[in-house]
PDB file of C-alpha atoms in Angstrom:
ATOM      1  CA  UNK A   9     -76.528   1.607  14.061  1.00 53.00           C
ATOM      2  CA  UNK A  10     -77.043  -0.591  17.183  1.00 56.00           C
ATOM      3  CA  UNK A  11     -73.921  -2.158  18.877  1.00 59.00           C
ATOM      4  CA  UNK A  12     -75.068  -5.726  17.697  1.00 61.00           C
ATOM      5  CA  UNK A  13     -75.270  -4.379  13.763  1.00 70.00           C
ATOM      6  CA  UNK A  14     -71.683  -3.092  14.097  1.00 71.00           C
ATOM      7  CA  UNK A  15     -68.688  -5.021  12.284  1.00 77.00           C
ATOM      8  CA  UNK A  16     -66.482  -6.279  14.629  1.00 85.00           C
ATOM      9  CA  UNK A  17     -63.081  -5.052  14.145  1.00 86.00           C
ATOM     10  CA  UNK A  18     -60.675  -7.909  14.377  1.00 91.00           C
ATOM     11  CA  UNK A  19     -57.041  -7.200  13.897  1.00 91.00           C
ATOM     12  CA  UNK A  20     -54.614  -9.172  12.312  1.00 92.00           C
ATOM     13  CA  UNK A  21     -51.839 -11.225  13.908  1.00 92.00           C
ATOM     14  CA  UNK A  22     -49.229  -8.761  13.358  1.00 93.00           C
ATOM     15  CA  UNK A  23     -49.155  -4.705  13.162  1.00 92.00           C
ATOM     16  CA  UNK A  24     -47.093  -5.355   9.995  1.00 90.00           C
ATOM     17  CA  UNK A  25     -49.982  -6.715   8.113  1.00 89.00           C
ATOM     18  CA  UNK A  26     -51.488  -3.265   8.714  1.00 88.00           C
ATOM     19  CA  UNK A  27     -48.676  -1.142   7.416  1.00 87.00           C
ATOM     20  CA  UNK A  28     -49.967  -1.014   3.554  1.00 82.00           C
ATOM     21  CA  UNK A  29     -53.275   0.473   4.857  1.00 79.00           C
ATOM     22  CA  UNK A  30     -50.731   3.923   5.155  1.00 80.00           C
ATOM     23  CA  UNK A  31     -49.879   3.718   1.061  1.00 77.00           C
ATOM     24  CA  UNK A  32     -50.818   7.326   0.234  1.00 72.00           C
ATOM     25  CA  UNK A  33     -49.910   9.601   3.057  1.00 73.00           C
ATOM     26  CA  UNK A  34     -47.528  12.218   2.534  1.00 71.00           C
ATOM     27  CA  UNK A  35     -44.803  10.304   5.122  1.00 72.00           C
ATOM     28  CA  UNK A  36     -45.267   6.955   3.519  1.00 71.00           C
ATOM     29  CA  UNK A  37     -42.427   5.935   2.023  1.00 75.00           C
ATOM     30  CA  UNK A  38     -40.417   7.115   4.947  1.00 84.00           C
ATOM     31  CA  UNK A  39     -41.595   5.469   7.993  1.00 86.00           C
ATOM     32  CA  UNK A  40     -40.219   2.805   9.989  1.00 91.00           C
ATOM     33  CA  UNK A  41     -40.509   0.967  12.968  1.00 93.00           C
ATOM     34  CA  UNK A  42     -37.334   1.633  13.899  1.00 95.00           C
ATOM     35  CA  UNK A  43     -34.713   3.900  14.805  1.00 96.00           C
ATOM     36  CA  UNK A  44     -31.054   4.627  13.969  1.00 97.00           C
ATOM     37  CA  UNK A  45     -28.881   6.317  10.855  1.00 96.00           C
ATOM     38  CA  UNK A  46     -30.094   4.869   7.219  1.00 96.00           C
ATOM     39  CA  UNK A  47     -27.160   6.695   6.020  1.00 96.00           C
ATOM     40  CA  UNK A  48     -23.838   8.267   6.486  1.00 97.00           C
ATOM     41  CA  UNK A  49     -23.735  11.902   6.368  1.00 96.00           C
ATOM     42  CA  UNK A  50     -22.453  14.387   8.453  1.00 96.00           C
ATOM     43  CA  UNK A  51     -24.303  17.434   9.912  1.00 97.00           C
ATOM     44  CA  UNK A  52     -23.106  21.076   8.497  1.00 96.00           C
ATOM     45  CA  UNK A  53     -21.412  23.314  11.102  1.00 96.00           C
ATOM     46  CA  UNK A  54     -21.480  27.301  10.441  1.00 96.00           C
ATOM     47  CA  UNK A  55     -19.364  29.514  12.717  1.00 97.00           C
ATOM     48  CA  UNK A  56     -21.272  30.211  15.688  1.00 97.00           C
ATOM     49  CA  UNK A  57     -21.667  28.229  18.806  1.00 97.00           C
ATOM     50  CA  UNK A  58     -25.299  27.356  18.541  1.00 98.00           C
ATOM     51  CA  UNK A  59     -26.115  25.251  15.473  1.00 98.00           C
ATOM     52  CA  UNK A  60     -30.034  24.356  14.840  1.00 98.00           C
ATOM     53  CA  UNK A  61     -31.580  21.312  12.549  1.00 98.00           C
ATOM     54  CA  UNK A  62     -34.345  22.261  11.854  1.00 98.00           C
ATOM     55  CA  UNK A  63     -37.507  23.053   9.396  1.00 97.00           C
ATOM     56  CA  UNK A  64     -40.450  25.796   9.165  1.00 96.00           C
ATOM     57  CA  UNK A  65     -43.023  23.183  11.486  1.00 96.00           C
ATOM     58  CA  UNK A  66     -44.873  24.624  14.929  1.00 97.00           C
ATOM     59  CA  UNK A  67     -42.073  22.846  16.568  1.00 98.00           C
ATOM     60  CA  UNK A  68     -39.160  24.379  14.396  1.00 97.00           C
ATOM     61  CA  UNK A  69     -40.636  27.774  14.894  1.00 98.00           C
ATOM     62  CA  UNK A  70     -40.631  27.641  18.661  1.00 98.00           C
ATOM     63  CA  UNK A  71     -36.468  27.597  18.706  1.00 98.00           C
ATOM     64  CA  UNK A  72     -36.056  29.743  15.608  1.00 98.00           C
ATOM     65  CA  UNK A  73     -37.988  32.033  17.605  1.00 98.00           C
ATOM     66  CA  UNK A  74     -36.418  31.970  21.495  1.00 98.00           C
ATOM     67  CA  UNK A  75     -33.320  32.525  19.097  1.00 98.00           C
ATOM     68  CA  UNK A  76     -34.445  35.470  17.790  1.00 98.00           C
ATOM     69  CA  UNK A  77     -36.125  36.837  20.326  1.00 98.00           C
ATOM     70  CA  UNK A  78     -32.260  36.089  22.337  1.00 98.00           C
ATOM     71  CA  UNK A  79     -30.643  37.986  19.824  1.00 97.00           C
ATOM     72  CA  UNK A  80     -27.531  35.396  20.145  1.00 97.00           C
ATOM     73  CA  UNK A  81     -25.498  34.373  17.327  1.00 97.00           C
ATOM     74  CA  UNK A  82     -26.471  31.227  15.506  1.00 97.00           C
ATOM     75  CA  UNK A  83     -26.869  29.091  12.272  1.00 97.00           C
ATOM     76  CA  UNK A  84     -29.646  27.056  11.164  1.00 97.00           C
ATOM     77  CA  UNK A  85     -29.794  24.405   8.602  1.00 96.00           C
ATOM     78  CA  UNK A  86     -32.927  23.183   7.048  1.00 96.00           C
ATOM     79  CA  UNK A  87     -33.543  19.635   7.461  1.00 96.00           C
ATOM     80  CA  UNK A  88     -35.689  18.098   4.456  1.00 94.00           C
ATOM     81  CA  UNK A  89     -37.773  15.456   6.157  1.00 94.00           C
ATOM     82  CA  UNK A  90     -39.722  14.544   3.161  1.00 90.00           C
ATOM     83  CA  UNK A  91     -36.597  13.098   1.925  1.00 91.00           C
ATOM     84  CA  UNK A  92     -35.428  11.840   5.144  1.00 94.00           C
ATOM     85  CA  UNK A  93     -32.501  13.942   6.154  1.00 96.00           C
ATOM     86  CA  UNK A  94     -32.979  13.175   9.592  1.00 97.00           C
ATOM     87  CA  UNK A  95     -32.478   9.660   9.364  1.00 97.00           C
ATOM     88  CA  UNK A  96     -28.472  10.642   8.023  1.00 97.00           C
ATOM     89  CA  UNK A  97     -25.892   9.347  10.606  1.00 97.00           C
ATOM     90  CA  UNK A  98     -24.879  13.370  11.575  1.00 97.00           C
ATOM     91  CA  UNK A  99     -28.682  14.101  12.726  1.00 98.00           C
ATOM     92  CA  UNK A 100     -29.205  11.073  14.336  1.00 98.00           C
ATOM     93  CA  UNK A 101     -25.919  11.979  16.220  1.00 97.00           C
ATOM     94  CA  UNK A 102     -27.318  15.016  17.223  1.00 98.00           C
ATOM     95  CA  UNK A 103     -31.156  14.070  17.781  1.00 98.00           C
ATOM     96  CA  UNK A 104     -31.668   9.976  18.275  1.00 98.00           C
ATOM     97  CA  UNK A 105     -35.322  10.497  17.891  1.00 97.00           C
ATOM     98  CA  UNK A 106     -34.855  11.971  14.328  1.00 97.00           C
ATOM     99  CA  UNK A 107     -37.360  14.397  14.768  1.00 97.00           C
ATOM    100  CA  UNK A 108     -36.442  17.867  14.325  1.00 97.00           C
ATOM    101  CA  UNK A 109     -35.425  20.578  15.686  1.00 98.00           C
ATOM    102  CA  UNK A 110     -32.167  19.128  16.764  1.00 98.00           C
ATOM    103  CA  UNK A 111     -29.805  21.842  18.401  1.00 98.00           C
ATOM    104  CA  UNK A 112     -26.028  21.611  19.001  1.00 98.00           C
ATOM    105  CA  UNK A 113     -24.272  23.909  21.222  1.00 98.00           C
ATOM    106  CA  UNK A 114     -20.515  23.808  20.969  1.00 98.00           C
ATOM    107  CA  UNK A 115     -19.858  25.856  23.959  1.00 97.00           C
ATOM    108  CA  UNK A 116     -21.748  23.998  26.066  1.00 97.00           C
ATOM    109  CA  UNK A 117     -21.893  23.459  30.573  1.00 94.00           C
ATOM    110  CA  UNK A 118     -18.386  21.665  30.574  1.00 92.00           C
ATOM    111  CA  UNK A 119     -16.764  23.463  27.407  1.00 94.00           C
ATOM    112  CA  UNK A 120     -17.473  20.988  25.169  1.00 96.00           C
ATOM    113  CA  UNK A 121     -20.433  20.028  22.660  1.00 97.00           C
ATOM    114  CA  UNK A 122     -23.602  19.688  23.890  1.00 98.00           C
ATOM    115  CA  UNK A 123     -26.774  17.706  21.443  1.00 98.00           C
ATOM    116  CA  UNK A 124     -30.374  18.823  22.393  1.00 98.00           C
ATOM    117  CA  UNK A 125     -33.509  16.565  21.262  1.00 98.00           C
ATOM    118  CA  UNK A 126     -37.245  18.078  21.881  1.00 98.00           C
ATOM    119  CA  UNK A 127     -37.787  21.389  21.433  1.00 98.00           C
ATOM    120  CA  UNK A 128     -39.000  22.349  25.060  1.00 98.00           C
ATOM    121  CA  UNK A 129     -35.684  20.730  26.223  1.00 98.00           C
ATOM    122  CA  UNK A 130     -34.077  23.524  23.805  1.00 98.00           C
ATOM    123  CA  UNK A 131     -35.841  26.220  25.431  1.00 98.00           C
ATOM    124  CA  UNK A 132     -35.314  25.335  28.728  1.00 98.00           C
ATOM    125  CA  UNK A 133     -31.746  24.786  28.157  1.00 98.00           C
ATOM    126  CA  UNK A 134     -31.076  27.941  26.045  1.00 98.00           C
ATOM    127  CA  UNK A 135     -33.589  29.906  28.518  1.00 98.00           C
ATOM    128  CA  UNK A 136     -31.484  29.306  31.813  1.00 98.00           C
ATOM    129  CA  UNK A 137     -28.558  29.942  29.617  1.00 97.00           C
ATOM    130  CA  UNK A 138     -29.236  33.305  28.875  1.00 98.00           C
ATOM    131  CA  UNK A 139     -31.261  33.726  32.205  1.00 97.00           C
ATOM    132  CA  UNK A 140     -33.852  35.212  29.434  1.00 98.00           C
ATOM    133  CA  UNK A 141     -37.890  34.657  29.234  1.00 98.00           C
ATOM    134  CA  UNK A 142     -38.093  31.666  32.347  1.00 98.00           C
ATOM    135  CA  UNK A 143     -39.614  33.395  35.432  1.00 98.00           C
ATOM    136  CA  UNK A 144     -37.178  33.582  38.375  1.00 96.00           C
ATOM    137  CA  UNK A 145     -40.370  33.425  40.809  1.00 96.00           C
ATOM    138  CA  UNK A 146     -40.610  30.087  41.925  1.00 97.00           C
ATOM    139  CA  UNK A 147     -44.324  30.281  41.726  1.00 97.00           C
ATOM    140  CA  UNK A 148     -44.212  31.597  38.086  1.00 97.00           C
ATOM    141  CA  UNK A 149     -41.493  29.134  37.067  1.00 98.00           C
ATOM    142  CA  UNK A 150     -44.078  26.264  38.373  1.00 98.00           C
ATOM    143  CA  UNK A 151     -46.623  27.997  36.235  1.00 98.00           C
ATOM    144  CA  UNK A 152     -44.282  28.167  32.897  1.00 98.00           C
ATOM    145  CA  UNK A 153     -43.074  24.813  33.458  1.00 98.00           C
ATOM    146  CA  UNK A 154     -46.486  23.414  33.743  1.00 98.00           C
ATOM    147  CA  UNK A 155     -47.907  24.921  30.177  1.00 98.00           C
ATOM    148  CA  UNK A 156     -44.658  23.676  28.582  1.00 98.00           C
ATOM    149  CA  UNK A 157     -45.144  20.298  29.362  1.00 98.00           C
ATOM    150  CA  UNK A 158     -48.995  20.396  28.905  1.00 98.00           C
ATOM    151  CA  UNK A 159     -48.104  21.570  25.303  1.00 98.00           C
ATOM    152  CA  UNK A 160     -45.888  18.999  24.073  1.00 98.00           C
ATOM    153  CA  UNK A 161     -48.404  16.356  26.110  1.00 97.00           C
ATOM    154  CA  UNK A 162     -51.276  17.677  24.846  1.00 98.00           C
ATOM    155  CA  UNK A 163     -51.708  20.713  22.419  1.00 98.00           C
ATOM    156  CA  UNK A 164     -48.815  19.772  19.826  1.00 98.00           C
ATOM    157  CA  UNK A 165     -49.551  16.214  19.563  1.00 98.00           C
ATOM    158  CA  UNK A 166     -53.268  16.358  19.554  1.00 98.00           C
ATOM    159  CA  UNK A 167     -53.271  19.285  16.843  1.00 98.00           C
ATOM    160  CA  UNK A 168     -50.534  17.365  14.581  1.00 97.00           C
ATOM    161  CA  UNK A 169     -52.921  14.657  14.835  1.00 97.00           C
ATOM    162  CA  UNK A 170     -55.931  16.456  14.274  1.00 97.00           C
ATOM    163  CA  UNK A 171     -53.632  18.449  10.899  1.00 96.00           C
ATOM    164  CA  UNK A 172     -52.410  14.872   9.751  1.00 95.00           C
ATOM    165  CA  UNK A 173     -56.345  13.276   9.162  1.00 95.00           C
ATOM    166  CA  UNK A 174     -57.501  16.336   7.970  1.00 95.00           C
ATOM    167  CA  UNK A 175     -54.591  17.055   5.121  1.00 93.00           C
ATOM    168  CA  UNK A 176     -52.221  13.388   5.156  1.00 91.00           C
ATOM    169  CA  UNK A 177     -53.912  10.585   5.519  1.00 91.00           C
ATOM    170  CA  UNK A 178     -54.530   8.309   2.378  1.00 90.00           C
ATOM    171  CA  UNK A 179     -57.488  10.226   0.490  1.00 88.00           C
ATOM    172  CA  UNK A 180     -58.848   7.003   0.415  1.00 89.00           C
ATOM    173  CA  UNK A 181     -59.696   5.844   3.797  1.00 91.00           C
ATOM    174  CA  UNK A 182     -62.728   7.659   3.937  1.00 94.00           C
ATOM    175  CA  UNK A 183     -64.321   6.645   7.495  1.00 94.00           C
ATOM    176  CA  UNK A 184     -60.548   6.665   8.983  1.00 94.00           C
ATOM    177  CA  UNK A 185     -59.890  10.109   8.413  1.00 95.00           C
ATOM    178  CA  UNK A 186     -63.584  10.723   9.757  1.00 96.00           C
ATOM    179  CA  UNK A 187     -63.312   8.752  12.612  1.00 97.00           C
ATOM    180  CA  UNK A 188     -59.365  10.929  12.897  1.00 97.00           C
ATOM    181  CA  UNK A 189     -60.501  14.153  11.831  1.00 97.00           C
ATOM    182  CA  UNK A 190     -63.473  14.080  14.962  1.00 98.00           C
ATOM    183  CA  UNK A 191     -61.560  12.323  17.827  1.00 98.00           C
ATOM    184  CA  UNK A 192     -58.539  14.685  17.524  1.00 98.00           C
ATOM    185  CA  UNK A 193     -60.846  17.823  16.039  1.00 98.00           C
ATOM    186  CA  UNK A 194     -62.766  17.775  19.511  1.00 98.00           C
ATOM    187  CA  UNK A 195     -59.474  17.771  21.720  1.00 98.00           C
ATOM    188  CA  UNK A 196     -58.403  20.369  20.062  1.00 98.00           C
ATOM    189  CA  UNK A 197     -61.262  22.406  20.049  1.00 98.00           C
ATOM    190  CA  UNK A 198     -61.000  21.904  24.149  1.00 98.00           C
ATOM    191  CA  UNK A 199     -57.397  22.363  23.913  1.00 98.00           C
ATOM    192  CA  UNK A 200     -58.082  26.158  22.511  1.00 98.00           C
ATOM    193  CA  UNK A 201     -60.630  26.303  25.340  1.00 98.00           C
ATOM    194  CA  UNK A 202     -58.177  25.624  27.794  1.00 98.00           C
ATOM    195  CA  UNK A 203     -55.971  28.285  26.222  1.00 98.00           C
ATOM    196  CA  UNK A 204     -59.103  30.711  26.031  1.00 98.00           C
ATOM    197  CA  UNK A 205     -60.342  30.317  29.658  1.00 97.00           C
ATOM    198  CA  UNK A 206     -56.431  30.876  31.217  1.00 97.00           C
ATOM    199  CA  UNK A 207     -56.440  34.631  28.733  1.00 97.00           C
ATOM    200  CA  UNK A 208     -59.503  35.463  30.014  1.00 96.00           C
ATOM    201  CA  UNK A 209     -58.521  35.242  33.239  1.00 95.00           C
ATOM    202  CA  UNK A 210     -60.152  31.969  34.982  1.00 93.00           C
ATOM    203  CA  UNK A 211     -57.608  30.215  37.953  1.00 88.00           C
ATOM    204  CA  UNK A 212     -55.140  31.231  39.556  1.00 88.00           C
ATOM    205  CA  UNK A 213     -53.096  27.687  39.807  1.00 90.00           C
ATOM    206  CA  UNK A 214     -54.125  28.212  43.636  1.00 89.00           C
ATOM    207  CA  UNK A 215     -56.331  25.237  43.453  1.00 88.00           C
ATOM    208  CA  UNK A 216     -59.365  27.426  43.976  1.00 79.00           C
ATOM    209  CA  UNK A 217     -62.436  26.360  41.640  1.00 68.00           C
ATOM    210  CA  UNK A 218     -64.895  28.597  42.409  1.00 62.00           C
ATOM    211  CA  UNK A 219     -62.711  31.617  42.094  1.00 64.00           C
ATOM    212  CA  UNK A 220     -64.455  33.991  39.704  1.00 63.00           C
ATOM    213  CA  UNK A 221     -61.963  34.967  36.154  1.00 63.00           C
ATOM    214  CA  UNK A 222     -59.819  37.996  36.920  1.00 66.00           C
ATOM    215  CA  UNK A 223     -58.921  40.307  34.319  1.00 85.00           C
ATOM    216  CA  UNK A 224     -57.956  39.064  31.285  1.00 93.00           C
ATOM    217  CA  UNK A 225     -53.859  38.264  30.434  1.00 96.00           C
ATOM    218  CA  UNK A 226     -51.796  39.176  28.257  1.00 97.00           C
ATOM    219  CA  UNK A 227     -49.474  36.123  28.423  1.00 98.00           C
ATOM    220  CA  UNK A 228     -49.661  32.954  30.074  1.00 98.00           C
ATOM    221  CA  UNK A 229     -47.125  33.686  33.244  1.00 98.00           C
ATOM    222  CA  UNK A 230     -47.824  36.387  35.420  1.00 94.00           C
ATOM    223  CA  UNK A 231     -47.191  39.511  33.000  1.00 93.00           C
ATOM    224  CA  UNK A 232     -44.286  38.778  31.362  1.00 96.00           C
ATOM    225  CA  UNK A 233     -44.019  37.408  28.039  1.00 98.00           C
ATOM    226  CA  UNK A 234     -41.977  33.845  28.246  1.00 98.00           C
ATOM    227  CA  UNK A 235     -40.859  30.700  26.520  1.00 98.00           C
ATOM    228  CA  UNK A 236     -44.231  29.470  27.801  1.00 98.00           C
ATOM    229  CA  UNK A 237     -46.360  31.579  25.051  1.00 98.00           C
ATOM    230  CA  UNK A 238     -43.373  30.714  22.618  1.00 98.00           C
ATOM    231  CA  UNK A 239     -43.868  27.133  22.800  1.00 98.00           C
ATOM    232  CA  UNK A 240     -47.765  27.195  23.325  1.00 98.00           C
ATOM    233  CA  UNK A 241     -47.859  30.185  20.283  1.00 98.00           C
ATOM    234  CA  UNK A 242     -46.880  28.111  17.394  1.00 98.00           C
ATOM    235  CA  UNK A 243     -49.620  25.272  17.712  1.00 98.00           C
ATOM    236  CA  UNK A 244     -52.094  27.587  18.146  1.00 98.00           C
ATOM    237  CA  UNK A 245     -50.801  29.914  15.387  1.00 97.00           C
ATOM    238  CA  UNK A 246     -51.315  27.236  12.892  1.00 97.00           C
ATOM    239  CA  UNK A 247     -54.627  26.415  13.052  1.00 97.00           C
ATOM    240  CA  UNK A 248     -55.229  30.226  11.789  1.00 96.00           C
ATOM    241  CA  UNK A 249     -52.715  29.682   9.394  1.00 93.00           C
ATOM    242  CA  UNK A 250     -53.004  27.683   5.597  1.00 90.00           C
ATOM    243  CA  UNK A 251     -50.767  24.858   7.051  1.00 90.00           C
ATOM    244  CA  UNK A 252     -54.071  22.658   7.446  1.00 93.00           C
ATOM    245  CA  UNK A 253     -56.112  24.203   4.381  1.00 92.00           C
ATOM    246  CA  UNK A 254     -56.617  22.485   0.992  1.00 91.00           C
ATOM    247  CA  UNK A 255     -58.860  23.951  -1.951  1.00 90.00           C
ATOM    248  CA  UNK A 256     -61.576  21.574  -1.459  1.00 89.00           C
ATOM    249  CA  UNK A 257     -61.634  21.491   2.250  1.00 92.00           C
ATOM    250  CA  UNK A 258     -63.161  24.518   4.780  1.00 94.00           C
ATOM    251  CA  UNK A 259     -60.480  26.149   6.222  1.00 96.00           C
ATOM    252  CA  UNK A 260     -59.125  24.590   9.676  1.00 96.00           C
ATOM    253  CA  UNK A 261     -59.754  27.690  11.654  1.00 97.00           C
ATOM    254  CA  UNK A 262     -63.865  27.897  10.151  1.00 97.00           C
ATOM    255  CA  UNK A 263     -63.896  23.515  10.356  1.00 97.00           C
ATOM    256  CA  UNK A 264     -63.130  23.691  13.896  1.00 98.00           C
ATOM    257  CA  UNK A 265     -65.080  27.508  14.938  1.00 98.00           C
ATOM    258  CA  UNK A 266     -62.498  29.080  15.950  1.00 98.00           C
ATOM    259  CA  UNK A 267     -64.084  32.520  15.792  1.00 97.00           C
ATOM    260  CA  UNK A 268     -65.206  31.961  19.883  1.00 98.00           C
ATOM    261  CA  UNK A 269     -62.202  31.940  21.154  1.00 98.00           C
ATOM    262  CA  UNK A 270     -61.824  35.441  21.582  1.00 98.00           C
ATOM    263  CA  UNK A 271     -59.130  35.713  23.955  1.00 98.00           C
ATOM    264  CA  UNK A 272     -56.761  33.294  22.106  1.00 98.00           C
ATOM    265  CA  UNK A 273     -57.061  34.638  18.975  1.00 98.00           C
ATOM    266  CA  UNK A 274     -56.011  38.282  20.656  1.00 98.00           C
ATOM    267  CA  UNK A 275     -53.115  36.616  22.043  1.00 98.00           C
ATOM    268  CA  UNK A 276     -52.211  34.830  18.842  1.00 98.00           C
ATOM    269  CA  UNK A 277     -52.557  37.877  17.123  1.00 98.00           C
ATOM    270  CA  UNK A 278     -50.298  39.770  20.551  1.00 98.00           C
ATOM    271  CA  UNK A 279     -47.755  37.082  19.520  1.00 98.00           C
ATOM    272  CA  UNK A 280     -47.442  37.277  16.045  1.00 98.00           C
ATOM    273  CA  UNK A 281     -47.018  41.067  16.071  1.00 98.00           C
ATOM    274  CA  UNK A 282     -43.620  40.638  17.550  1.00 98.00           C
ATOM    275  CA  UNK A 283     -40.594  41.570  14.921  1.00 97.00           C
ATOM    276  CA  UNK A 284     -38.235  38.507  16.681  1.00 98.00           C
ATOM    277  CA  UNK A 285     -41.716  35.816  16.069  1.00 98.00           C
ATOM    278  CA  UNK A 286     -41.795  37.261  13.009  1.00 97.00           C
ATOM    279  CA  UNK A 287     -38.018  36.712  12.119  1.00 97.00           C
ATOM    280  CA  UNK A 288     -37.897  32.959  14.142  1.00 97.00           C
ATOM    281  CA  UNK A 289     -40.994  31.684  11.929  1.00 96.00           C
ATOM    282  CA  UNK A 290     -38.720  32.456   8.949  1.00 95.00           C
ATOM    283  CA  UNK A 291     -35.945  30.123  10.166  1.00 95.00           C
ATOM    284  CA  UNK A 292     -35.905  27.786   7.930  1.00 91.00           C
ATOM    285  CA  UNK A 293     -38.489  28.357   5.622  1.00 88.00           C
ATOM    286  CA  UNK A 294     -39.233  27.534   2.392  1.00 62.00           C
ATOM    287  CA  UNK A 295     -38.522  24.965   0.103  1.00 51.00           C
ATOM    288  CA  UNK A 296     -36.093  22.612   1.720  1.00 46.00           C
ATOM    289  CA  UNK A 297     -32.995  22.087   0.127  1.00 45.00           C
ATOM    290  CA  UNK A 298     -30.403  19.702   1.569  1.00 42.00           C
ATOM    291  CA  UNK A 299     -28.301  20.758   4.289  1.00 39.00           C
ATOM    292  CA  UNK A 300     -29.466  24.740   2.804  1.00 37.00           C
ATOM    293  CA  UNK A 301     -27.765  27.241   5.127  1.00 36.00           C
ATOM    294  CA  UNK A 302     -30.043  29.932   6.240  1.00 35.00           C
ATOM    295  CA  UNK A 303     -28.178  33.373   7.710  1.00 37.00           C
ATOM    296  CA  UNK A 304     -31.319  34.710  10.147  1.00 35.00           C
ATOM    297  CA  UNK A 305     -29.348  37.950  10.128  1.00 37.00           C
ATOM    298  CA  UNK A 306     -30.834  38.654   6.546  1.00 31.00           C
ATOM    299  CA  UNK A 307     -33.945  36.987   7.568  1.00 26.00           C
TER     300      UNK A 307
END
């Protein structure tokens, strides 16, 4: 259809006058345009000094499994969001974002408790901690720092938003989720690129362009495995998984081809192979009960 042909979109005065267009998605009847405690409740605390908030998501995973792969002593809670436990007055005390993970340490720099919001800000924190899984090379900590913040820039939103058209949005709004479905479908599909092109060897992060692909890698730093492939693992991980499939739908990992990325997929696979991922993606898991305790011990 020509330009000219199109409907013009005009928006209404107000966003607000928008809002019903959202009847039908999973998060519905729990968003708001605004932040701060809906109710009083406080947060659980188990016994050891790091408590987690948190629930069985790509970004949940990453800290239940720099925890496990750690081997410290911790508790984690599962946070029901589809009831809106993280809009109680404890979590918000802990996370002001209400977005989980939220992570308390009660030994924290000065002695005293220390509240964590974003999961890369956990794994930083808990990383220099434990002087585990962050590169001590300057050069290499450059390179890990870089692919943690191009994943929570770029591959966690992108692929939530990609997950959220494909599986959330009102069944309804048929050209929306099109429109959704093949702007965010694309970036991801150049997102696992990305990904692909660094395992196979490509750069060097020496600025060099026409440097021919070295061997492949088996991580994303250097040679050691690091918080880097945990945080960059779990995004990636689901789009292989049955978090984005429905019955009548193709599978996300045939919708988007993701049979050509051979390299990623033999680092996903690398990954998931590891007992401690294995353990940390059980963290809490399953159906969400509230404020359920979860011993990763027994896990």
């Amino acid at each position: 259809m020509a330009d000219a042909q199109r409907p013009h979109w005009v928006p209404p005065s107000h966003i607000e006058d928008l809002y019903n267009r959202t009847d039908g998605n999973q998060f519905a009847g729990i968003n708001q345009p605004t932040a701060g405690p809906r109710y009083e409740a406080e947060l659980p605390k188990g016994s050891a000094p790091l408590q987690l908030y948190s629930l069985a998501t790509p970004n949940g995973w990453k800290i239940g499994i720099l925890l496990e792969e750690l081997g410290v002593s911790y508790d984690a809670h599962v946070v029901n969001i589809g009831v809106g436990e993280q809009f109680s007055s404890g979590f918000v005390g802990a996370n002001p974002n209400s977005k989980i993970p939220a992570l308390i340490d009660h030994e924290g720099p000065d002695g005293s408790p220390m509240a964590i919001m974003e999961s890369v800000a956990m794994m930083l924190y808990l990383a220099e901690k434990c002087q585990a899984f962050y590169p001590s090379n300057p050069r290499e900590r450059c390179e890990c720092l870089q692919w943690l913040f191009w994943q929570v820039g770029g591959q966690g939103p992108m692929t939530g938003n990609f997950g959220h058209f494909k599986v959330y949005a009102p069944s309804h709004e048929v050209d929306a989720r099109n429109y959704g479905v093949a702007r965010y479908g694309m970036e991801v599909q150049r997102l696992c690129s990305v990904l692909d092109r660094h395992l196979a060897g490509h750069g060097d992060f020496s600025g060099d362009t026409k440097k021919p692909g070295t061997s492949s890698r088996a991580y994303l730093v250097g040679d050691q495995y690091s918080i880097a492939d945990m945080a960059c693992f779990p995004w990636a991980y689901m789009l292989w998984g049955k978090g984005y499939n429905r019955p009548d739908q193709p599978d996300a990992k045939d919708f988007l081809g993701l049979e050509k990325y051979v390299h990623l997929k033999a680092w996903v696979d690398r990954i998931a192979a590891r007992p401690a991922v294995q353990r940390g993606i059980r963290v809490c898991a399953g159906s969400p009960k509230p404020w359920l305790k979860k011993d990763s011990s027994k896990l």
